[in-house]
Amino acid sequence: MKKNVAGTVGRVSFMVICAALFVSPLLFTLLSSFKNNREIFTAPFSMPAAWRFENYVTAWKQANIGQYFFNSILLAVATVALLALLCSMAAFVIARFRFRFGRLILVFFMIGMMVPMHTVLVPIAYMIGLFKLKNNLFVLILLFTAFSIPFTIMVLTNFMGQIEGALEEAAVIDGAGYAQIYRHVALPLSVPALATVSIFNFLGAWNNVLFPLLFINDRRLKPISLGLLSFNGERGSEYAPLMAAIIITVSVPLAIYLLFQEKVEGGLSAGAVKG
């Protein structure tokens, strides 16, 4: 009994220490976003003497974080929608149809997961420069989509492969075609997996800084990841507005994670065991 109690206390203490280590930087950033420079250095973890909400106004308007924010929303939402449409259709065909080279096609997509992004930057940069496609948000959406296809198809194919064949047979008896089976049977049943991959894809597009750094020079088109990097270089001595900009940047991924963490866990595990 004593060993069990000691083990429980040890595990809880370890988790509390880890939580404190993980939360402390975020708490410091949040408190600092309402202070001035002097308070940040003299009393880093104390409450602000006066809550300076103007730091957020400075970051949003003067540092153009607002424009960067909406650019990132556009990129992330468009990427998620495009991936959900294309990959769900591809996964439906791979998982529910039996045809020659079907498994080979799946392996072809999976090979994409083994190709590091950095190894193809040179040819991608060459093609974008050749066709004069810099400063184009649509090109960024295509790039984000292309590099997320393997993971998305893997999850959706695994999930759709577990759908009971009796449901399709019933739909066929009722006169449904393949498009109707996809739309009214496979797609609704795959919502947990779609939610999971959509969250990952949204966060991937939101946090991606490499492609915007290489292919976006126009200040008006920068996403928030690149805008924050520029803000740090331009206003590095203005720590309070910088902290406010960081809070704005991490607020969306943090909110999505807190709201949908159960869907992420459920979606990843639901397709692993046949219901």
PDB file of C-alpha atoms in Angstrom:
ATOM      1  CA  MET A   1       0.000   0.000   0.000  1.00  0.00           C
ATOM      2  CA  LYS A   2       2.796   2.406   0.958  1.00  0.00           C
ATOM      3  CA  LYS A   3       4.579   1.651  -2.315  1.00  0.00           C
ATOM      4  CA  ASN A   4       1.407   2.431  -4.278  1.00  0.00           C
ATOM      5  CA  VAL A   5       0.926   5.728  -2.432  1.00  0.00           C
ATOM      6  CA  ALA A   6       4.570   6.671  -2.939  1.00  0.00           C
ATOM      7  CA  GLY A   7       4.329   5.808  -6.634  1.00  0.00           C
ATOM      8  CA  THR A   8       1.163   7.890  -7.051  1.00  0.00           C
ATOM      9  CA  VAL A   9       2.712  10.851  -5.253  1.00  0.00           C
ATOM     10  CA  GLY A  10       5.815  10.571  -7.416  1.00  0.00           C
ATOM     11  CA  ARG A  11       3.813  10.479 -10.654  1.00  0.00           C
ATOM     12  CA  VAL A  12       1.613  13.396  -9.624  1.00  0.00           C
ATOM     13  CA  SER A  13       4.627  15.436  -8.524  1.00  0.00           C
ATOM     14  CA  PHE A  14       6.364  14.742 -11.818  1.00  0.00           C
ATOM     15  CA  MET A  15       3.288  15.823 -13.812  1.00  0.00           C
ATOM     16  CA  VAL A  16       2.912  18.990 -11.734  1.00  0.00           C
ATOM     17  CA  ILE A  17       6.557  19.902 -12.340  1.00  0.00           C
ATOM     18  CA  CYS A  18       6.178  19.257 -16.091  1.00  0.00           C
ATOM     19  CA  ALA A  19       2.988  21.323 -16.210  1.00  0.00           C
ATOM     20  CA  ALA A  20       4.713  24.204 -14.417  1.00  0.00           C
ATOM     21  CA  LEU A  21       7.642  24.060 -16.850  1.00  0.00           C
ATOM     22  CA  PHE A  22       5.331  24.080 -19.860  1.00  0.00           C
ATOM     23  CA  VAL A  23       2.939  26.761 -18.581  1.00  0.00           C
ATOM     24  CA  SER A  24       5.580  29.169 -17.228  1.00  0.00           C
ATOM     25  CA  PRO A  25       6.729  30.531 -20.634  1.00  0.00           C
ATOM     26  CA  LEU A  26       3.134  31.103 -21.728  1.00  0.00           C
ATOM     27  CA  LEU A  27       2.280  32.795 -18.418  1.00  0.00           C
ATOM     28  CA  PHE A  28       5.365  35.000 -18.676  1.00  0.00           C
ATOM     29  CA  THR A  29       4.436  35.995 -22.229  1.00  0.00           C
ATOM     30  CA  LEU A  30       0.818  36.716 -21.294  1.00  0.00           C
ATOM     31  CA  LEU A  31       1.725  38.895 -18.311  1.00  0.00           C
ATOM     32  CA  SER A  32       4.461  40.663 -20.253  1.00  0.00           C
ATOM     33  CA  SER A  33       2.013  41.568 -23.009  1.00  0.00           C
ATOM     34  CA  PHE A  34       0.253  43.924 -20.570  1.00  0.00           C
ATOM     35  CA  LYS A  35       3.414  45.584 -19.195  1.00  0.00           C
ATOM     36  CA  ASN A  36       6.065  48.018 -20.348  1.00  0.00           C
ATOM     37  CA  ASN A  37       9.722  47.171 -20.909  1.00  0.00           C
ATOM     38  CA  ARG A  38      10.808  48.158 -17.416  1.00  0.00           C
ATOM     39  CA  GLU A  39       8.222  45.942 -15.707  1.00  0.00           C
ATOM     40  CA  ILE A  40       9.097  42.974 -17.919  1.00  0.00           C
ATOM     41  CA  PHE A  41      12.685  42.957 -16.648  1.00  0.00           C
ATOM     42  CA  THR A  42      12.146  44.058 -13.056  1.00  0.00           C
ATOM     43  CA  ALA A  43       9.095  41.947 -12.211  1.00  0.00           C
ATOM     44  CA  PRO A  44       8.703  39.259 -14.892  1.00  0.00           C
ATOM     45  CA  PHE A  45       6.071  37.100 -13.167  1.00  0.00           C
ATOM     46  CA  SER A  46       4.222  39.736 -11.177  1.00  0.00           C
ATOM     47  CA  MET A  47       0.873  41.191 -12.138  1.00  0.00           C
ATOM     48  CA  PRO A  48       1.090  44.362 -14.243  1.00  0.00           C
ATOM     49  CA  ALA A  49       0.960  47.637 -12.334  1.00  0.00           C
ATOM     50  CA  ALA A  50      -1.393  48.889 -15.048  1.00  0.00           C
ATOM     51  CA  TRP A  51      -2.986  46.674 -17.673  1.00  0.00           C
ATOM     52  CA  ARG A  52      -1.685  48.073 -20.966  1.00  0.00           C
ATOM     53  CA  PHE A  53      -4.173  46.829 -23.555  1.00  0.00           C
ATOM     54  CA  GLU A  54      -2.690  49.325 -25.978  1.00  0.00           C
ATOM     55  CA  ASN A  55       0.122  46.827 -26.551  1.00  0.00           C
ATOM     56  CA  TYR A  56      -2.352  44.653 -28.437  1.00  0.00           C
ATOM     57  CA  VAL A  57      -3.577  47.647 -30.440  1.00  0.00           C
ATOM     58  CA  THR A  58       0.031  48.463 -31.354  1.00  0.00           C
ATOM     59  CA  ALA A  59       0.696  44.882 -32.426  1.00  0.00           C
ATOM     60  CA  TRP A  60      -2.587  44.532 -34.320  1.00  0.00           C
ATOM     61  CA  LYS A  61      -2.537  47.805 -36.238  1.00  0.00           C
ATOM     62  CA  GLN A  62       0.891  49.449 -36.239  1.00  0.00           C
ATOM     63  CA  ALA A  63       2.823  46.197 -36.608  1.00  0.00           C
ATOM     64  CA  ASN A  64       0.267  44.880 -39.131  1.00  0.00           C
ATOM     65  CA  ILE A  65      -0.367  41.693 -37.142  1.00  0.00           C
ATOM     66  CA  GLY A  66      -4.063  41.989 -37.998  1.00  0.00           C
ATOM     67  CA  GLN A  67      -3.390  41.652 -41.737  1.00  0.00           C
ATOM     68  CA  TYR A  68      -0.970  38.781 -41.126  1.00  0.00           C
ATOM     69  CA  PHE A  69      -3.592  37.093 -38.946  1.00  0.00           C
ATOM     70  CA  PHE A  70      -6.258  37.143 -41.650  1.00  0.00           C
ATOM     71  CA  ASN A  71      -3.753  35.975 -44.271  1.00  0.00           C
ATOM     72  CA  SER A  72      -2.984  32.948 -42.118  1.00  0.00           C
ATOM     73  CA  ILE A  73      -6.678  32.244 -41.562  1.00  0.00           C
ATOM     74  CA  LEU A  74      -7.207  32.284 -45.337  1.00  0.00           C
ATOM     75  CA  LEU A  75      -4.233  29.998 -45.980  1.00  0.00           C
ATOM     76  CA  ALA A  76      -5.115  27.520 -43.245  1.00  0.00           C
ATOM     77  CA  VAL A  77      -8.855  27.296 -43.999  1.00  0.00           C
ATOM     78  CA  ALA A  78      -8.292  26.940 -47.757  1.00  0.00           C
ATOM     79  CA  THR A  79      -5.647  24.250 -47.169  1.00  0.00           C
ATOM     80  CA  VAL A  80      -7.930  22.311 -44.828  1.00  0.00           C
ATOM     81  CA  ALA A  81     -10.875  22.488 -47.244  1.00  0.00           C
ATOM     82  CA  LEU A  82      -8.801  21.412 -50.252  1.00  0.00           C
ATOM     83  CA  LEU A  83      -7.218  18.515 -48.377  1.00  0.00           C
ATOM     84  CA  ALA A  84     -10.537  17.337 -46.973  1.00  0.00           C
ATOM     85  CA  LEU A  85     -12.113  17.275 -50.442  1.00  0.00           C
ATOM     86  CA  LEU A  86      -9.270  15.702 -52.424  1.00  0.00           C
ATOM     87  CA  CYS A  87      -7.984  13.247 -49.824  1.00  0.00           C
ATOM     88  CA  SER A  88     -11.413  11.998 -48.757  1.00  0.00           C
ATOM     89  CA  MET A  89     -12.244  11.126 -52.380  1.00  0.00           C
ATOM     90  CA  ALA A  90      -8.864   9.457 -52.908  1.00  0.00           C
ATOM     91  CA  ALA A  91      -9.129   7.539 -49.633  1.00  0.00           C
ATOM     92  CA  PHE A  92     -12.645   6.362 -50.523  1.00  0.00           C
ATOM     93  CA  VAL A  93     -11.458   4.900 -53.819  1.00  0.00           C
ATOM     94  CA  ILE A  94      -8.353   3.276 -52.307  1.00  0.00           C
ATOM     95  CA  ALA A  95     -10.172   1.850 -49.281  1.00  0.00           C
ATOM     96  CA  ARG A  96     -13.473   0.702 -50.802  1.00  0.00           C
ATOM     97  CA  PHE A  97     -12.536  -0.392 -54.336  1.00  0.00           C
ATOM     98  CA  ARG A  98     -10.576  -3.491 -55.261  1.00  0.00           C
ATOM     99  CA  PHE A  99      -8.557  -2.889 -58.393  1.00  0.00           C
ATOM    100  CA  ARG A 100      -5.122  -3.657 -59.767  1.00  0.00           C
ATOM    101  CA  PHE A 101      -2.324  -1.528 -58.322  1.00  0.00           C
ATOM    102  CA  GLY A 102      -4.664  -0.168 -55.631  1.00  0.00           C
ATOM    103  CA  ARG A 103      -2.235  -0.958 -52.810  1.00  0.00           C
ATOM    104  CA  LEU A 104       0.640   0.316 -54.912  1.00  0.00           C
ATOM    105  CA  ILE A 105      -1.094   3.690 -55.198  1.00  0.00           C
ATOM    106  CA  LEU A 106      -1.406   3.822 -51.415  1.00  0.00           C
ATOM    107  CA  VAL A 107       2.288   2.987 -51.042  1.00  0.00           C
ATOM    108  CA  PHE A 108       3.068   5.758 -53.532  1.00  0.00           C
ATOM    109  CA  PHE A 109       1.294   8.260 -51.302  1.00  0.00           C
ATOM    110  CA  MET A 110       2.984   6.881 -48.191  1.00  0.00           C
ATOM    111  CA  ILE A 111       6.419   7.360 -49.756  1.00  0.00           C
ATOM    112  CA  GLY A 112       5.694  11.069 -49.603  1.00  0.00           C
ATOM    113  CA  MET A 113       5.887  10.888 -45.806  1.00  0.00           C
ATOM    114  CA  MET A 114       9.514   9.768 -46.085  1.00  0.00           C
ATOM    115  CA  VAL A 115      10.595  12.727 -48.222  1.00  0.00           C
ATOM    116  CA  PRO A 116      11.868  15.570 -46.002  1.00  0.00           C
ATOM    117  CA  MET A 117      10.557  18.961 -47.016  1.00  0.00           C
ATOM    118  CA  HIS A 118      14.043  20.475 -47.100  1.00  0.00           C
ATOM    119  CA  THR A 119      15.289  18.048 -49.746  1.00  0.00           C
ATOM    120  CA  VAL A 120      12.918  19.423 -52.392  1.00  0.00           C
ATOM    121  CA  LEU A 121      13.218  23.132 -51.647  1.00  0.00           C
ATOM    122  CA  VAL A 122      15.695  23.794 -54.446  1.00  0.00           C
ATOM    123  CA  PRO A 123      13.579  22.338 -57.288  1.00  0.00           C
ATOM    124  CA  ILE A 124      10.437  23.954 -55.861  1.00  0.00           C
ATOM    125  CA  ALA A 125      12.174  27.333 -55.638  1.00  0.00           C
ATOM    126  CA  TYR A 126      13.473  26.904 -59.197  1.00  0.00           C
ATOM    127  CA  MET A 127      10.008  26.165 -60.599  1.00  0.00           C
ATOM    128  CA  ILE A 128       8.350  29.015 -58.689  1.00  0.00           C
ATOM    129  CA  GLY A 129      11.014  31.412 -59.915  1.00  0.00           C
ATOM    130  CA  LEU A 130      10.785  30.067 -63.478  1.00  0.00           C
ATOM    131  CA  PHE A 131       7.028  30.624 -63.679  1.00  0.00           C
ATOM    132  CA  LYS A 132       7.156  33.875 -61.659  1.00  0.00           C
ATOM    133  CA  LEU A 133       4.833  32.577 -58.949  1.00  0.00           C
ATOM    134  CA  LYS A 134       6.328  34.401 -55.967  1.00  0.00           C
ATOM    135  CA  ASN A 135       4.012  36.445 -53.744  1.00  0.00           C
ATOM    136  CA  ASN A 136       1.071  34.197 -54.547  1.00  0.00           C
ATOM    137  CA  LEU A 137      -1.097  32.875 -51.713  1.00  0.00           C
ATOM    138  CA  PHE A 138      -2.653  30.248 -53.985  1.00  0.00           C
ATOM    139  CA  VAL A 139       0.809  28.753 -54.559  1.00  0.00           C
ATOM    140  CA  LEU A 140       1.333  28.573 -50.796  1.00  0.00           C
ATOM    141  CA  ILE A 141      -1.992  26.786 -50.422  1.00  0.00           C
ATOM    142  CA  LEU A 142      -0.932  24.236 -53.038  1.00  0.00           C
ATOM    143  CA  LEU A 143       2.414  23.694 -51.304  1.00  0.00           C
ATOM    144  CA  PHE A 144       0.813  23.236 -47.887  1.00  0.00           C
ATOM    145  CA  THR A 145      -1.692  20.848 -49.446  1.00  0.00           C
ATOM    146  CA  ALA A 146       0.887  18.782 -51.309  1.00  0.00           C
ATOM    147  CA  PHE A 147       3.018  18.116 -48.239  1.00  0.00           C
ATOM    148  CA  SER A 148      -0.010  17.179 -46.105  1.00  0.00           C
ATOM    149  CA  ILE A 149      -1.557  14.730 -48.584  1.00  0.00           C
ATOM    150  CA  PRO A 150       0.348  11.571 -47.458  1.00  0.00           C
ATOM    151  CA  PHE A 151      -0.617  11.831 -43.775  1.00  0.00           C
ATOM    152  CA  THR A 152      -4.207  12.806 -44.586  1.00  0.00           C
ATOM    153  CA  ILE A 153      -4.727   9.924 -47.012  1.00  0.00           C
ATOM    154  CA  MET A 154      -3.130   7.451 -44.605  1.00  0.00           C
ATOM    155  CA  VAL A 155      -5.535   8.346 -41.775  1.00  0.00           C
ATOM    156  CA  LEU A 156      -8.643   8.552 -43.959  1.00  0.00           C
ATOM    157  CA  THR A 157      -7.880   5.341 -45.871  1.00  0.00           C
ATOM    158  CA  ASN A 158      -7.378   3.424 -42.636  1.00  0.00           C
ATOM    159  CA  PHE A 159     -10.640   4.807 -41.255  1.00  0.00           C
ATOM    160  CA  MET A 160     -12.753   4.269 -44.378  1.00  0.00           C
ATOM    161  CA  GLY A 161     -11.411   0.746 -44.697  1.00  0.00           C
ATOM    162  CA  GLN A 162     -13.188  -0.122 -41.433  1.00  0.00           C
ATOM    163  CA  ILE A 163     -16.645   0.961 -42.613  1.00  0.00           C
ATOM    164  CA  GLU A 164     -19.021  -2.011 -42.714  1.00  0.00           C
ATOM    165  CA  GLY A 165     -19.645  -3.276 -46.242  1.00  0.00           C
ATOM    166  CA  ALA A 166     -23.291  -3.896 -45.379  1.00  0.00           C
ATOM    167  CA  LEU A 167     -23.900  -0.161 -45.360  1.00  0.00           C
ATOM    168  CA  GLU A 168     -22.671   0.143 -48.938  1.00  0.00           C
ATOM    169  CA  GLU A 169     -24.692  -2.873 -50.010  1.00  0.00           C
ATOM    170  CA  ALA A 170     -27.824  -1.347 -48.547  1.00  0.00           C
ATOM    171  CA  ALA A 171     -27.132   1.905 -50.388  1.00  0.00           C
ATOM    172  CA  VAL A 172     -26.607   0.030 -53.668  1.00  0.00           C
ATOM    173  CA  ILE A 173     -29.888  -1.846 -53.179  1.00  0.00           C
ATOM    174  CA  ASP A 174     -31.589   1.524 -52.734  1.00  0.00           C
ATOM    175  CA  GLY A 175     -30.196   2.609 -56.078  1.00  0.00           C
ATOM    176  CA  ALA A 176     -27.267   4.752 -54.912  1.00  0.00           C
ATOM    177  CA  GLY A 177     -24.287   5.259 -57.185  1.00  0.00           C
ATOM    178  CA  TYR A 178     -20.657   5.534 -56.134  1.00  0.00           C
ATOM    179  CA  ALA A 179     -20.854   9.320 -55.760  1.00  0.00           C
ATOM    180  CA  GLN A 180     -23.921   9.005 -53.530  1.00  0.00           C
ATOM    181  CA  ILE A 181     -22.288   6.279 -51.428  1.00  0.00           C
ATOM    182  CA  TYR A 182     -19.280   8.545 -50.946  1.00  0.00           C
ATOM    183  CA  ARG A 183     -21.394  11.553 -50.077  1.00  0.00           C
ATOM    184  CA  HIS A 184     -24.105   9.969 -47.935  1.00  0.00           C
ATOM    185  CA  VAL A 185     -22.345   6.952 -46.398  1.00  0.00           C
ATOM    186  CA  ALA A 186     -18.549   7.173 -46.326  1.00  0.00           C
ATOM    187  CA  LEU A 187     -18.200  10.897 -45.754  1.00  0.00           C
ATOM    188  CA  PRO A 188     -20.600  11.239 -42.777  1.00  0.00           C
ATOM    189  CA  LEU A 189     -19.098   8.165 -41.097  1.00  0.00           C
ATOM    190  CA  SER A 190     -15.591   9.568 -41.563  1.00  0.00           C
ATOM    191  CA  VAL A 191     -16.252  12.840 -39.735  1.00  0.00           C
ATOM    192  CA  PRO A 192     -14.080  11.865 -36.706  1.00  0.00           C
ATOM    193  CA  ALA A 193     -11.087  11.125 -38.933  1.00  0.00           C
ATOM    194  CA  LEU A 194     -11.737  14.218 -41.049  1.00  0.00           C
ATOM    195  CA  ALA A 195     -11.843  16.345 -37.913  1.00  0.00           C
ATOM    196  CA  THR A 196      -8.549  14.882 -36.737  1.00  0.00           C
ATOM    197  CA  VAL A 197      -6.613  15.430 -39.952  1.00  0.00           C
ATOM    198  CA  SER A 198      -8.207  18.847 -40.444  1.00  0.00           C
ATOM    199  CA  ILE A 199      -6.910  20.009 -37.072  1.00  0.00           C
ATOM    200  CA  PHE A 200      -3.398  18.782 -37.850  1.00  0.00           C
ATOM    201  CA  ASN A 201      -3.508  20.341 -41.307  1.00  0.00           C
ATOM    202  CA  PHE A 202      -4.773  23.653 -39.947  1.00  0.00           C
ATOM    203  CA  LEU A 203      -1.991  23.825 -37.374  1.00  0.00           C
ATOM    204  CA  GLY A 204       0.596  22.816 -39.969  1.00  0.00           C
ATOM    205  CA  ALA A 205      -0.460  25.592 -42.327  1.00  0.00           C
ATOM    206  CA  TRP A 206      -0.741  28.123 -39.489  1.00  0.00           C
ATOM    207  CA  ASN A 207       2.730  27.424 -38.112  1.00  0.00           C
ATOM    208  CA  ASN A 208       4.583  26.990 -41.406  1.00  0.00           C
ATOM    209  CA  VAL A 209       7.250  29.661 -41.779  1.00  0.00           C
ATOM    210  CA  LEU A 210       9.625  28.073 -44.315  1.00  0.00           C
ATOM    211  CA  PHE A 211       7.574  28.404 -47.501  1.00  0.00           C
ATOM    212  CA  PRO A 212       6.355  31.956 -46.750  1.00  0.00           C
ATOM    213  CA  LEU A 213       9.918  32.970 -45.919  1.00  0.00           C
ATOM    214  CA  LEU A 214      11.135  31.731 -49.296  1.00  0.00           C
ATOM    215  CA  PHE A 215       8.256  32.708 -51.554  1.00  0.00           C
ATOM    216  CA  ILE A 216       6.517  35.742 -50.003  1.00  0.00           C
ATOM    217  CA  ASN A 217       8.164  39.146 -50.148  1.00  0.00           C
ATOM    218  CA  ASP A 218       5.071  41.339 -50.300  1.00  0.00           C
ATOM    219  CA  ARG A 219       4.336  42.713 -46.843  1.00  0.00           C
ATOM    220  CA  ARG A 220       0.589  42.607 -47.493  1.00  0.00           C
ATOM    221  CA  LEU A 221       0.646  38.836 -48.167  1.00  0.00           C
ATOM    222  CA  LYS A 222       2.740  37.632 -45.246  1.00  0.00           C
ATOM    223  CA  PRO A 223       1.135  35.068 -42.918  1.00  0.00           C
ATOM    224  CA  ILE A 224       1.345  35.564 -39.189  1.00  0.00           C
ATOM    225  CA  SER A 225       4.315  33.216 -38.732  1.00  0.00           C
ATOM    226  CA  LEU A 226       6.426  35.317 -41.092  1.00  0.00           C
ATOM    227  CA  GLY A 227       4.901  38.562 -39.838  1.00  0.00           C
ATOM    228  CA  LEU A 228       5.932  37.748 -36.291  1.00  0.00           C
ATOM    229  CA  LEU A 229       9.458  37.071 -37.486  1.00  0.00           C
ATOM    230  CA  SER A 230       9.510  40.442 -39.261  1.00  0.00           C
ATOM    231  CA  PHE A 231       8.071  42.174 -36.195  1.00  0.00           C
ATOM    232  CA  ASN A 232      10.848  40.741 -34.061  1.00  0.00           C
ATOM    233  CA  GLY A 233      13.432  42.135 -36.460  1.00  0.00           C
ATOM    234  CA  GLU A 234      11.831  45.555 -36.871  1.00  0.00           C
ATOM    235  CA  ARG A 235      10.691  46.193 -33.296  1.00  0.00           C
ATOM    236  CA  GLY A 236      12.892  43.865 -31.299  1.00  0.00           C
ATOM    237  CA  SER A 237      13.364  46.429 -28.520  1.00  0.00           C
ATOM    238  CA  GLU A 238       9.594  46.868 -28.029  1.00  0.00           C
ATOM    239  CA  TYR A 239       9.121  43.759 -25.937  1.00  0.00           C
ATOM    240  CA  ALA A 240       5.584  44.376 -24.687  1.00  0.00           C
ATOM    241  CA  PRO A 241       3.958  44.709 -28.164  1.00  0.00           C
ATOM    242  CA  LEU A 242       6.092  41.766 -29.291  1.00  0.00           C
ATOM    243  CA  MET A 243       4.694  39.661 -26.443  1.00  0.00           C
ATOM    244  CA  ALA A 244       1.184  40.760 -27.421  1.00  0.00           C
ATOM    245  CA  ALA A 245       1.872  39.683 -31.003  1.00  0.00           C
ATOM    246  CA  ILE A 246       3.094  36.295 -29.758  1.00  0.00           C
ATOM    247  CA  ILE A 247      -0.093  35.820 -27.706  1.00  0.00           C
ATOM    248  CA  ILE A 248      -2.213  36.655 -30.759  1.00  0.00           C
ATOM    249  CA  THR A 249      -0.205  34.178 -32.817  1.00  0.00           C
ATOM    250  CA  VAL A 250      -0.484  31.254 -30.400  1.00  0.00           C
ATOM    251  CA  SER A 251      -4.089  31.941 -29.381  1.00  0.00           C
ATOM    252  CA  VAL A 252      -5.623  30.170 -32.390  1.00  0.00           C
ATOM    253  CA  PRO A 253      -3.553  26.923 -32.188  1.00  0.00           C
ATOM    254  CA  LEU A 254      -4.004  26.843 -28.413  1.00  0.00           C
ATOM    255  CA  ALA A 255      -7.776  27.337 -28.651  1.00  0.00           C
ATOM    256  CA  ILE A 256      -8.080  24.664 -31.331  1.00  0.00           C
ATOM    257  CA  TYR A 257      -6.068  22.196 -29.278  1.00  0.00           C
ATOM    258  CA  LEU A 258      -8.043  22.817 -26.084  1.00  0.00           C
ATOM    259  CA  LEU A 259     -11.406  22.593 -27.845  1.00  0.00           C
ATOM    260  CA  PHE A 260     -10.715  19.585 -30.062  1.00  0.00           C
ATOM    261  CA  GLN A 261      -8.090  17.490 -28.272  1.00  0.00           C
ATOM    262  CA  GLU A 262     -10.623  14.712 -27.641  1.00  0.00           C
ATOM    263  CA  LYS A 263     -11.507  14.601 -31.344  1.00  0.00           C
ATOM    264  CA  VAL A 264      -7.825  14.319 -32.216  1.00  0.00           C
ATOM    265  CA  GLU A 265      -7.305  11.374 -29.886  1.00  0.00           C
ATOM    266  CA  GLY A 266     -10.606   9.723 -30.838  1.00  0.00           C
ATOM    267  CA  GLY A 267     -10.091  10.166 -34.573  1.00  0.00           C
ATOM    268  CA  LEU A 268      -6.607   8.653 -34.527  1.00  0.00           C
ATOM    269  CA  SER A 269      -7.712   5.611 -32.547  1.00  0.00           C
ATOM    270  CA  ALA A 270     -11.186   5.063 -34.042  1.00  0.00           C
ATOM    271  CA  GLY A 271      -9.911   3.608 -37.290  1.00  0.00           C
ATOM    272  CA  ALA A 272      -7.390   1.363 -35.582  1.00  0.00           C
ATOM    273  CA  VAL A 273     -10.007  -1.086 -34.262  1.00  0.00           C
ATOM    274  CA  LYS A 274     -12.803  -2.381 -36.366  1.00  0.00           C
ATOM    275  CA  GLY A 275     -16.170  -1.517 -34.850  1.00  0.00           C
TER     276      GLY A 275
END
